[in-house]
Amino acid sequence: MHNIAIFASGTGSNARKIIEYFKTSPDARVALVVSNKKDAGVLDIAKEHGIPTRIISRSMFYETEEVLEILRDKNIDLIVLAGFLWLIPEYLVSSYRRRMVNIHPALLPRHGGKGMYGMHVHEAVKAAGDSETGITIHFVNEHYDEGDFVFQKRCAVDPADTPTDIARKVLALEHRYFPEVIARLVTSLPSTTPA
Ligand code: GAR
């Protein structure tokens, strides 16, 4: 059995899809949800499904390696960033190199980097007049929205689309593909926990 940890700061609609997808999987389970916001919707979703949660503070995340102990305690094989907005510190990147993925709501390297999240990204796509956008799932390194790509999927942007229309199309792609891509990745890793 492989263990997945989801890190999320917000609503958690991707986290919900991932949790539901793995609920019946014989290969992997979501074993932990970590959030930096104590009122994040994702925490309610985790509790609904009986998944342990941890709330982290900025000082704990950047000044200690306590998160690493929590992850090791739960035998976490893969970390999934699903709308997690803090930069990942070096100790965590190096411990989970090529075992941590992020989803970004655009076709990186376009519209990535610090401050580019959520609606800011879709507004930038609209302002640039792009005729397409999409999603990028990539390994996490020490920089925002860099790291080798694992998967991209495109969708068309119509000239009449508002940023909200673009957001809706992109979120649909995320929900459709993110769980499957995670499943492929996690089962390719050596497992740390017997079934
Ligand atoms: C997702 O669209 C994800 O791509 C984005 O945050 C949203 C979280 O939605 N992440 C970023 O913008 C990271 N730069 P959710 O909480 O409903 O899953």
Coordinates of C-alpha atoms and ligand atoms in Angstrom, one line a residue:
M1 CA 0.0 0.0 0.0
H2 CA 1.3 3.5 -0.9
N3 CA 0.5 6.5 1.3
I4 CA -0.3 9.9 -0.1
A5 CA -0.3 13.2 1.7
I6 CA -2.2 16.1 0.3
F7 CA -1.1 19.7 1.1
A8 CA -3.8 22.3 0.4
S9 CA -4.6 25.8 1.5
G10 CA -8.1 26.3 0.1
T11 CA -11.5 24.9 -0.9
G12 CA -10.1 21.5 -1.6
S13 CA -12.1 20.5 -4.6
N14 CA -9.1 18.7 -6.1
A15 CA -8.4 17.1 -2.7
R16 CA -12.0 15.8 -2.7
K17 CA -11.6 14.2 -6.1
I18 CA -8.3 12.6 -5.1
I19 CA -9.6 11.3 -1.8
E20 CA -12.7 9.9 -3.5
Y21 CA -10.6 8.3 -6.3
F22 CA -8.3 6.4 -3.9
K23 CA -11.1 5.4 -1.5
T24 CA -11.5 2.1 -3.4
S25 CA -7.9 1.7 -4.6
P26 CA -6.0 -1.4 -3.5
D27 CA -2.7 0.3 -4.3
A28 CA -2.8 3.7 -2.5
R29 CA -4.7 5.8 0.0
V30 CA -4.7 9.4 1.2
A31 CA -3.2 9.0 4.6
L32 CA -2.8 12.6 5.6
V33 CA -4.1 16.1 4.8
V34 CA -1.9 19.1 5.7
S35 CA -3.0 22.7 5.6
N36 CA -1.6 26.0 6.6
K37 CA -5.1 27.4 7.2
K38 CA -7.2 26.3 10.1
D39 CA -10.5 27.1 8.4
A40 CA -9.6 25.6 5.0
G41 CA -12.4 23.7 3.4
V42 CA -10.1 20.8 2.7
L43 CA -10.0 20.0 6.5
D44 CA -13.7 19.3 6.5
I45 CA -13.4 17.1 3.5
A46 CA -10.7 15.1 5.1
K47 CA -12.7 14.7 8.4
E48 CA -15.7 13.6 6.4
H49 CA -13.6 10.7 5.1
G50 CA -11.8 9.9 8.4
I51 CA -8.4 11.1 7.1
P52 CA -6.0 12.5 9.7
T53 CA -5.3 16.3 9.3
R54 CA -2.5 18.5 10.5
I55 CA -2.4 22.3 10.5
I56 CA 1.1 23.8 10.1
S57 CA 2.3 27.3 11.0
R58 CA 4.8 29.3 9.1
S59 CA 7.5 29.0 11.8
M60 CA 7.0 25.2 12.1
F61 CA 7.3 24.8 8.3
Y62 CA 10.3 27.1 7.7
E63 CA 12.2 26.9 11.0
T64 CA 11.8 23.2 12.0
E65 CA 11.7 19.9 10.2
E66 CA 8.7 18.7 12.2
V67 CA 6.7 18.2 9.0
L68 CA 9.2 15.6 7.9
E69 CA 8.7 13.7 11.1
I70 CA 4.9 13.7 10.6
L71 CA 5.3 12.5 7.1
R72 CA 7.7 9.7 8.1
D73 CA 5.4 8.7 11.0
K74 CA 2.6 8.1 8.4
N75 CA 5.0 6.4 5.9
I76 CA 4.1 9.0 3.2
D77 CA 5.4 7.9 -0.2
L78 CA 4.1 10.8 -2.3
I79 CA 3.2 14.5 -1.5
V80 CA 0.5 16.1 -3.6
L81 CA 0.2 19.9 -3.6
A82 CA -3.4 20.7 -4.5
G83 CA -3.7 24.4 -4.1
F84 CA -1.0 24.8 -1.5
L85 CA 0.5 28.3 -1.8
W86 CA 3.6 28.3 0.4
L87 CA 7.0 27.8 -1.2
I88 CA 8.3 24.3 -0.2
P89 CA 11.5 24.5 2.0
E90 CA 14.7 22.9 0.9
Y91 CA 14.7 20.1 3.5
L92 CA 11.3 18.9 2.3
V93 CA 12.2 19.2 -1.4
S94 CA 15.4 17.2 -0.9
S95 CA 13.6 14.5 1.2
Y96 CA 10.8 14.1 -1.4
R97 CA 12.6 14.8 -4.7
R98 CA 10.5 13.4 -7.5
R99 CA 8.1 12.2 -4.9
M100 CA 6.2 15.5 -4.6
V101 CA 4.0 17.0 -7.3
N102 CA 2.1 20.3 -7.8
I103 CA -0.8 21.2 -10.0
H104 CA -0.8 24.5 -11.7
P105 CA -3.8 25.9 -13.5
A106 CA -2.0 27.0 -16.7
L107 CA 0.4 25.7 -19.3
L108 CA 3.7 26.3 -17.6
P109 CA 6.1 27.9 -18.1
R110 CA 3.4 30.5 -19.0
H111 CA 1.7 32.2 -16.1
G112 CA 3.7 30.7 -13.3
G113 CA 5.8 32.0 -10.4
K114 CA 5.3 33.7 -7.1
G115 CA 1.8 35.3 -6.8
M116 CA 0.4 33.3 -9.7
Y117 CA -2.4 31.2 -8.3
G118 CA -6.1 30.8 -8.7
M119 CA -7.9 33.6 -10.5
H120 CA -4.7 35.6 -10.9
V121 CA -3.6 33.0 -13.4
H122 CA -6.8 33.0 -15.4
E123 CA -6.9 36.8 -15.4
A124 CA -3.3 36.7 -16.8
V125 CA -4.3 34.3 -19.5
K126 CA -7.2 36.5 -20.5
A127 CA -5.1 39.7 -20.4
A128 CA -2.4 38.0 -22.7
G129 CA -5.1 37.1 -25.2
D130 CA -4.0 33.4 -25.2
S131 CA -6.0 31.1 -27.4
E132 CA -5.4 28.1 -25.1
T133 CA -4.6 27.3 -21.5
G134 CA -4.7 24.1 -19.4
I135 CA -3.1 22.4 -16.5
T136 CA 0.4 21.4 -15.6
I137 CA 1.4 18.7 -13.1
H138 CA 5.1 18.9 -12.3
F139 CA 7.6 17.6 -9.7
V140 CA 8.4 20.2 -7.1
N141 CA 11.8 21.8 -6.7
E142 CA 13.0 24.8 -4.6
H143 CA 11.3 27.4 -6.9
Y144 CA 7.6 28.2 -7.5
D145 CA 6.1 26.3 -10.5
E146 CA 9.4 24.9 -11.7
G147 CA 10.5 21.2 -11.8
D148 CA 10.1 18.6 -14.5
F149 CA 6.7 18.3 -16.0
V150 CA 4.8 15.1 -15.4
F151 CA 1.6 15.9 -17.4
Q152 CA 0.0 18.7 -19.3
K153 CA -3.5 19.0 -20.8
R154 CA -4.8 21.9 -23.0
C155 CA -8.1 23.5 -23.5
A156 CA -9.2 26.3 -25.9
V157 CA -9.9 29.8 -24.7
D158 CA -12.6 31.6 -26.7
P159 CA -12.2 35.3 -27.2
A160 CA -15.5 35.8 -25.3
D161 CA -14.4 33.7 -22.3
T162 CA -14.1 35.6 -19.0
P163 CA -11.5 34.7 -16.4
T164 CA -14.3 32.8 -14.6
D165 CA -15.2 30.8 -17.7
I166 CA -11.5 30.0 -18.1
A167 CA -11.3 28.9 -14.4
R168 CA -14.3 26.6 -14.9
K169 CA -12.7 24.9 -17.9
V170 CA -9.3 24.5 -16.2
L171 CA -10.8 23.1 -12.9
A172 CA -12.7 20.5 -14.9
L173 CA -9.4 19.3 -16.4
E174 CA -7.8 19.2 -13.0
H175 CA -10.6 17.1 -11.6
R176 CA -10.6 14.8 -14.6
Y177 CA -6.9 14.1 -14.8
F178 CA -5.1 14.8 -11.5
P179 CA -6.2 11.6 -9.6
E180 CA -5.2 9.4 -12.5
V181 CA -1.8 11.0 -12.9
I182 CA -1.2 10.6 -9.2
A183 CA -2.2 6.9 -9.4
R184 CA 0.3 6.3 -12.2
L185 CA 3.0 8.1 -10.3
V186 CA 2.5 6.6 -6.9
T187 CA 2.3 3.0 -8.1
S188 CA 5.6 3.5 -9.8
L189 CA 7.3 4.2 -6.5
P190 CA 8.6 1.6 -4.1
S191 CA 6.1 1.2 -1.3
T192 CA 7.0 1.7 2.3
T193 CA 4.0 0.0 3.8
P194 CA 2.8 -3.6 3.5
A195 CA -0.8 -3.9 2.1
Ligands
GAR1 C1 -6.4 24.7 -8.3 O1 -7.0 25.3 -9.4 C2 -4.9 24.7 -8.4 O2 -4.5 24.5 -9.7 C3 -4.5 26.0 -7.9 O3 -5.3 26.2 -6.8 C4 -6.6 25.7 -7.1 C5 -7.1 24.9 -5.8 O4 -8.4 24.6 -6.0 N1 -3.1 26.1 -7.6 C6 -2.3 27.1 -7.9 O5 -2.8 28.1 -8.4 C7 -0.9 27.0 -7.5 N2 0.0 28.0 -8.1 P1 -9.1 23.6 -5.0 O6 -8.8 24.0 -3.6 O7 -10.6 23.7 -5.3 O8 -8.5 22.2 -5.3

